[in-house]
PDB file of C-alpha atoms in Angstrom:
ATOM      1  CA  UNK A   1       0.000   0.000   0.000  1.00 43.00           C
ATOM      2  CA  UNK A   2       1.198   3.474  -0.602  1.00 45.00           C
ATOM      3  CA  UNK A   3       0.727   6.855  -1.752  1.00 45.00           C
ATOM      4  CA  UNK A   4      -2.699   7.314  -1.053  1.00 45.00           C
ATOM      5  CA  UNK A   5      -4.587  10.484  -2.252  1.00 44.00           C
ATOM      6  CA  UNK A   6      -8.116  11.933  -0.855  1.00 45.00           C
ATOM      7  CA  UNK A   7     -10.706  12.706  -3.234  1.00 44.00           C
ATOM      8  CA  UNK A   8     -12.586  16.066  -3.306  1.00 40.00           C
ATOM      9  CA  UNK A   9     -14.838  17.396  -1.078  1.00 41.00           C
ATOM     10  CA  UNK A  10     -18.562  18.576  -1.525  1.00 41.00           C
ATOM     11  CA  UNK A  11     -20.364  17.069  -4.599  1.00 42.00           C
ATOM     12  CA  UNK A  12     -23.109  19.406  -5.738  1.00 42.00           C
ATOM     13  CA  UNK A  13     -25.397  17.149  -7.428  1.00 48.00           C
ATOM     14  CA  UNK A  14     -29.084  15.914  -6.740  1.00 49.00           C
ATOM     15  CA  UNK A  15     -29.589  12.821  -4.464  1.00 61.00           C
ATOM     16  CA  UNK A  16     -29.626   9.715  -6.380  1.00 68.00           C
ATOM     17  CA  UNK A  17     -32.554   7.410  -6.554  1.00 77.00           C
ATOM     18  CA  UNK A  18     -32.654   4.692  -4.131  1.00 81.00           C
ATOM     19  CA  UNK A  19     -32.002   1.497  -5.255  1.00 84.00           C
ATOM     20  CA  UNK A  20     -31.725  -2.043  -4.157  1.00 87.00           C
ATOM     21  CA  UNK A  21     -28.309  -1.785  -5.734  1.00 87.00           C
ATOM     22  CA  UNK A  22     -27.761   1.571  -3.651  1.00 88.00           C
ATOM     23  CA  UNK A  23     -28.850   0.250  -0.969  1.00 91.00           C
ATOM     24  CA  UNK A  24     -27.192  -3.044  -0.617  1.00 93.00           C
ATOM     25  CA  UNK A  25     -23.710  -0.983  -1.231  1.00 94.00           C
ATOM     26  CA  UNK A  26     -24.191   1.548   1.154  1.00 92.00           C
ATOM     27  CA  UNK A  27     -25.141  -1.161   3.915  1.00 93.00           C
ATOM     28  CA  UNK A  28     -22.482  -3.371   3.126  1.00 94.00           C
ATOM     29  CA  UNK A  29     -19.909   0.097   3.439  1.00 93.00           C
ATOM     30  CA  UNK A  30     -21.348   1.003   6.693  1.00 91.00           C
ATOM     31  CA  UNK A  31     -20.862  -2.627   8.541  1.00 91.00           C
ATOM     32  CA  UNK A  32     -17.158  -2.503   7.357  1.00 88.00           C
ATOM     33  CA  UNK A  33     -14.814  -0.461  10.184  1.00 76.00           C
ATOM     34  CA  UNK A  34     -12.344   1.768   7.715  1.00 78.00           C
ATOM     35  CA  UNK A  35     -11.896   1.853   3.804  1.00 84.00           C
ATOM     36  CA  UNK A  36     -12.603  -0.775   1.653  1.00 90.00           C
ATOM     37  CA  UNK A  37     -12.056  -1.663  -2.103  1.00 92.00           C
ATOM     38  CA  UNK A  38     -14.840  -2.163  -4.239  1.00 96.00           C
ATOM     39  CA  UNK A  39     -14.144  -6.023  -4.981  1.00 95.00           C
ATOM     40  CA  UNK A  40     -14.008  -6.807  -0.880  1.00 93.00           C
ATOM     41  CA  UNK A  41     -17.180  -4.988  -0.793  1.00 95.00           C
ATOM     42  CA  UNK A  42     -18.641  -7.643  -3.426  1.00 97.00           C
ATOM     43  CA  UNK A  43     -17.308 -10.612  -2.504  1.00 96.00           C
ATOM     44  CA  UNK A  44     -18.910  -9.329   1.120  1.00 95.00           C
ATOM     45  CA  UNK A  45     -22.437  -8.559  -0.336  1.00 96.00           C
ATOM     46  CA  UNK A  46     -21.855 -12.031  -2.386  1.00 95.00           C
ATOM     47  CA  UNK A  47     -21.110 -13.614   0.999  1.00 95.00           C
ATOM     48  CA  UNK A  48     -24.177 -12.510   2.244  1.00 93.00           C
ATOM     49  CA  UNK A  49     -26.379 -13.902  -0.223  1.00 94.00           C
ATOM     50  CA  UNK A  50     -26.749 -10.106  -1.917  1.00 93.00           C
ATOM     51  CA  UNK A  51     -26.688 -11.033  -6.008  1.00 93.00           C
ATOM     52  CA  UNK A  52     -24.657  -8.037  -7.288  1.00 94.00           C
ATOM     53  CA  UNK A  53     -22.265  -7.405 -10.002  1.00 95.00           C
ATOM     54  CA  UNK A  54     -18.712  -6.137  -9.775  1.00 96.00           C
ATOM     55  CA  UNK A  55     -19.846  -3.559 -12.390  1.00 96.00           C
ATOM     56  CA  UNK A  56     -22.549  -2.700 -10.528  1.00 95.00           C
ATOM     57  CA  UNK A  57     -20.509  -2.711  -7.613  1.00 96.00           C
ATOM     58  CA  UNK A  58     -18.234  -0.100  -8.977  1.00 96.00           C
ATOM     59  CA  UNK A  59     -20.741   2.003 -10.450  1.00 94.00           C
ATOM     60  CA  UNK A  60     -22.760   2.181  -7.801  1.00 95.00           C
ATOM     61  CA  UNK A  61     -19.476   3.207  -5.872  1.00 95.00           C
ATOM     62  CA  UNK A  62     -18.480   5.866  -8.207  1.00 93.00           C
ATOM     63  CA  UNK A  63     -22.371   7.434  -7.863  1.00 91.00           C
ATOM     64  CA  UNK A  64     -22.003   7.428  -4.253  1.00 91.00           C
ATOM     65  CA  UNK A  65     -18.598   9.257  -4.751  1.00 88.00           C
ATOM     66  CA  UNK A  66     -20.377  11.732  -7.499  1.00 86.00           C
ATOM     67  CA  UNK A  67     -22.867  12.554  -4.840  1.00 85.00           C
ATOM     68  CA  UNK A  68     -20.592  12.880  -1.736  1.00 82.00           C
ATOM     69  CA  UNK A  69     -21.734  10.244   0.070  1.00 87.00           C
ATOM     70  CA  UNK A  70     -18.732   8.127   0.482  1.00 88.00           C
ATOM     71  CA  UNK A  71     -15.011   9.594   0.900  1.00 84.00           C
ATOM     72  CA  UNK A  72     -12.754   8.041  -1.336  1.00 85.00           C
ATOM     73  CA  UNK A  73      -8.764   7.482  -1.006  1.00 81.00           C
ATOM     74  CA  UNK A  74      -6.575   6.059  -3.595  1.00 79.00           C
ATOM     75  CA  UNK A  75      -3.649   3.090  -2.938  1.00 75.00           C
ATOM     76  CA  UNK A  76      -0.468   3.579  -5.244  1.00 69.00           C
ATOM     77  CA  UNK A  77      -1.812   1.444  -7.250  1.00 77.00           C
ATOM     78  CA  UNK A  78      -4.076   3.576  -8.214  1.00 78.00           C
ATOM     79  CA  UNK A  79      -7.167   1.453  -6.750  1.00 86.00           C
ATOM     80  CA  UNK A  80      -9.443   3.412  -4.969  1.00 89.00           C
ATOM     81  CA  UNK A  81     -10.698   2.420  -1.584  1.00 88.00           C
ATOM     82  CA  UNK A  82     -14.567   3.681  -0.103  1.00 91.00           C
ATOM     83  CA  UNK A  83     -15.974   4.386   3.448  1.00 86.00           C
ATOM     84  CA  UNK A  84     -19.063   6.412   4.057  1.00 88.00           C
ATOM     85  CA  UNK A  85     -18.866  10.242   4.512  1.00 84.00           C
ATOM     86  CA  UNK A  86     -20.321  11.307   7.762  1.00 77.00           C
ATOM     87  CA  UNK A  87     -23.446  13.639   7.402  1.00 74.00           C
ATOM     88  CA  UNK A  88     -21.227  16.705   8.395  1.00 69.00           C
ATOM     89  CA  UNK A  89     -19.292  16.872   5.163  1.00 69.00           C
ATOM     90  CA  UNK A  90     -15.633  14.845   4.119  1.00 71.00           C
ATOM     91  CA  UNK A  91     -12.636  13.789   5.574  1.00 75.00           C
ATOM     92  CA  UNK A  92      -8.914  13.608   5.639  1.00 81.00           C
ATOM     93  CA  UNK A  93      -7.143  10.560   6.490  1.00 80.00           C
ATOM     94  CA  UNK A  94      -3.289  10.114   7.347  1.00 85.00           C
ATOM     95  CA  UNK A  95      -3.199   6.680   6.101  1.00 80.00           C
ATOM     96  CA  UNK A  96      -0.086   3.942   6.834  1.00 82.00           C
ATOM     97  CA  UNK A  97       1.364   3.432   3.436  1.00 78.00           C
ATOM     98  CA  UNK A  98       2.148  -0.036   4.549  1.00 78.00           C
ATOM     99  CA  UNK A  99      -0.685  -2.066   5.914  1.00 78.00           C
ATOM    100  CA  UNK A 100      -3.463   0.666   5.133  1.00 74.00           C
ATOM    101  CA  UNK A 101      -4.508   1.863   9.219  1.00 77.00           C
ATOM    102  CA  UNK A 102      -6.339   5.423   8.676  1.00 77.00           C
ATOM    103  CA  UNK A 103      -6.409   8.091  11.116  1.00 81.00           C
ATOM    104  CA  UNK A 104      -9.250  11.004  10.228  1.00 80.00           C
ATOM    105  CA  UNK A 105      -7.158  14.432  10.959  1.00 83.00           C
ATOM    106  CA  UNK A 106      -8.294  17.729  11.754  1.00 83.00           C
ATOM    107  CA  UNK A 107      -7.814  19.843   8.312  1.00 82.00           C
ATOM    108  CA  UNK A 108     -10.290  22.881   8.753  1.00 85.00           C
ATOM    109  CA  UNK A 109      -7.007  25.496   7.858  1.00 87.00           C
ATOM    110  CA  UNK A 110      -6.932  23.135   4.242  1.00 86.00           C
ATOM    111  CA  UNK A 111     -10.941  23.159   4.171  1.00 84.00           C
ATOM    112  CA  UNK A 112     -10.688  27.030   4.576  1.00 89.00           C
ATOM    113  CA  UNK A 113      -7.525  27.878   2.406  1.00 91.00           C
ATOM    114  CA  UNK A 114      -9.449  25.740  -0.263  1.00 89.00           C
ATOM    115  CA  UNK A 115     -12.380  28.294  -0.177  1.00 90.00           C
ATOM    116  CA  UNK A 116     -10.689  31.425  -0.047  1.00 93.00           C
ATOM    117  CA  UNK A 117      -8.303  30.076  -2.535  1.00 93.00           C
ATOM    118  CA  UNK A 118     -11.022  29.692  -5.298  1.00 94.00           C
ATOM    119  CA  UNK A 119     -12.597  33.408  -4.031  1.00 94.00           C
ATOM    120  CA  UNK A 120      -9.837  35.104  -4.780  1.00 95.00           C
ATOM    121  CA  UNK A 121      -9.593  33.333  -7.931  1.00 95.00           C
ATOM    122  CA  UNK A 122     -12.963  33.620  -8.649  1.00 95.00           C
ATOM    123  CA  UNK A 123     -13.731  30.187  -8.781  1.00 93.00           C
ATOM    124  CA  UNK A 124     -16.882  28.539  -7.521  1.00 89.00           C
ATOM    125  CA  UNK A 125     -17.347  24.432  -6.524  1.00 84.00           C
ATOM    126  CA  UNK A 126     -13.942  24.363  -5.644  1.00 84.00           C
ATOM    127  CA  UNK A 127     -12.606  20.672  -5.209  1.00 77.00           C
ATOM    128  CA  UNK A 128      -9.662  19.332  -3.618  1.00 77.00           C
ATOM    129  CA  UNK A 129      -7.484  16.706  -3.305  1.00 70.00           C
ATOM    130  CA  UNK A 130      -5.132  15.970  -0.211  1.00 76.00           C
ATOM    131  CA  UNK A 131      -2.290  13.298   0.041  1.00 74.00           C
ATOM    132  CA  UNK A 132      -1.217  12.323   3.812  1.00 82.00           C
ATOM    133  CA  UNK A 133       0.560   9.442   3.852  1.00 83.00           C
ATOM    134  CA  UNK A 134       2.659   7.256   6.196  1.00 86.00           C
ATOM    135  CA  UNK A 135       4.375   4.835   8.208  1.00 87.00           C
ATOM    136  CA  UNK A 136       2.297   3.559  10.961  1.00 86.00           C
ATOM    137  CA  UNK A 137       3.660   2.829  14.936  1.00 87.00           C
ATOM    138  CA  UNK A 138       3.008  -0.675  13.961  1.00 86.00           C
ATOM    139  CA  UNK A 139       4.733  -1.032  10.273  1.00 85.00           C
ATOM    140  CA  UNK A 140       7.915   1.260  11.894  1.00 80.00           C
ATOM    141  CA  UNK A 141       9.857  -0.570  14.775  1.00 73.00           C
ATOM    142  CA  UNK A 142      11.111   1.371  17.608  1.00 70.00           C
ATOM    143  CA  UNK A 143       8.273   3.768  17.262  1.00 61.00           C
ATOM    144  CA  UNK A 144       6.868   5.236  20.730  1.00 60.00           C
ATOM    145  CA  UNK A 145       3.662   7.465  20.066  1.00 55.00           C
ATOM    146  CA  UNK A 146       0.356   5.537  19.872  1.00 54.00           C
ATOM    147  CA  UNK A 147      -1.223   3.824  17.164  1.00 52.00           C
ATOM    148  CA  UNK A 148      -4.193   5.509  15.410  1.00 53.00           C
ATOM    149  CA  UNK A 149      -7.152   3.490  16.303  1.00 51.00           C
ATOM    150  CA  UNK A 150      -8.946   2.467  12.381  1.00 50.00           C
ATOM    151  CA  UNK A 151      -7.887  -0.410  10.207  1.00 46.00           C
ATOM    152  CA  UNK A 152      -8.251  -0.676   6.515  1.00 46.00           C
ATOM    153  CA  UNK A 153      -9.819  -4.252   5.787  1.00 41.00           C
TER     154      UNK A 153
END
């Protein structure tokens, strides 16, 4: 795992339509603790008897991410990994480059550079994307200061 990037902040788009296929996802992103890629998250909704396709799977995904209802990070790879957004807007995640543990930081002075950044450009729906990655306490011998508390599955 490495080099993980957060995807932009608030989506202005109408709510989507709820689906079975909507559904299903979102439920199946909720009872998982951290982020997850789309192909654990189906072979957990196939493991629970839920009839979905990967397509589906990552479509569904990438309307959830369109909508700002899931945050989003990307591995170096280049695979993206989902966990729901909480209601009060996006996250940023310091995330071990190693085994994957996330840690949600503060960022408000990003969140408000970010706006004042596109006002003084005189840009509107400005988006961002922030890249904190890492070496966790437990992927880095020797280390003293706790462990973050969320693991990527």
């Amino acid at each position: 795992m490495g080099g993980l990037s957060e995807t932009s902040a608030t989506r202005l788009q109408a709510p989507l339509r709820t689906t079975r296929q909507r559904t299903a996802v979102m439920s199946a992103l909720q009872q998982r603790a951290g982020f997850t890629s789309a192909q654990d998250l189906h072979e957990a909704l196939e493991a629970d008897g839920i009839t979905i396709g990967l397509t589906t799977v990552y479509r569904t995904l990438h309307a959830l991410d369109r909508s700002g209802q899931v945050d989003v990070v990307r591995e170096k790879s280049g695979e993206r990994l989902y966990r729901p957004r909480p209601d009060d807007g996006h996250r940023h995640y310091l995330v071990c480059r190693e085994c994957g543990l996330s840690a949600e930081v503060e960022a408000s002075a990003v969140e408000s550079w970010a706006e004042k950044l596109g006002e003084v450009m005189g840009f509107a729906e400005v988006e961002h994307t922030v890249e904190l990655t890492g070496v966790c306490n437990g992927c880095h011998p020797g280390r003293t200061a706790p462990a973050p508390t969320e693991q990527h599955t």
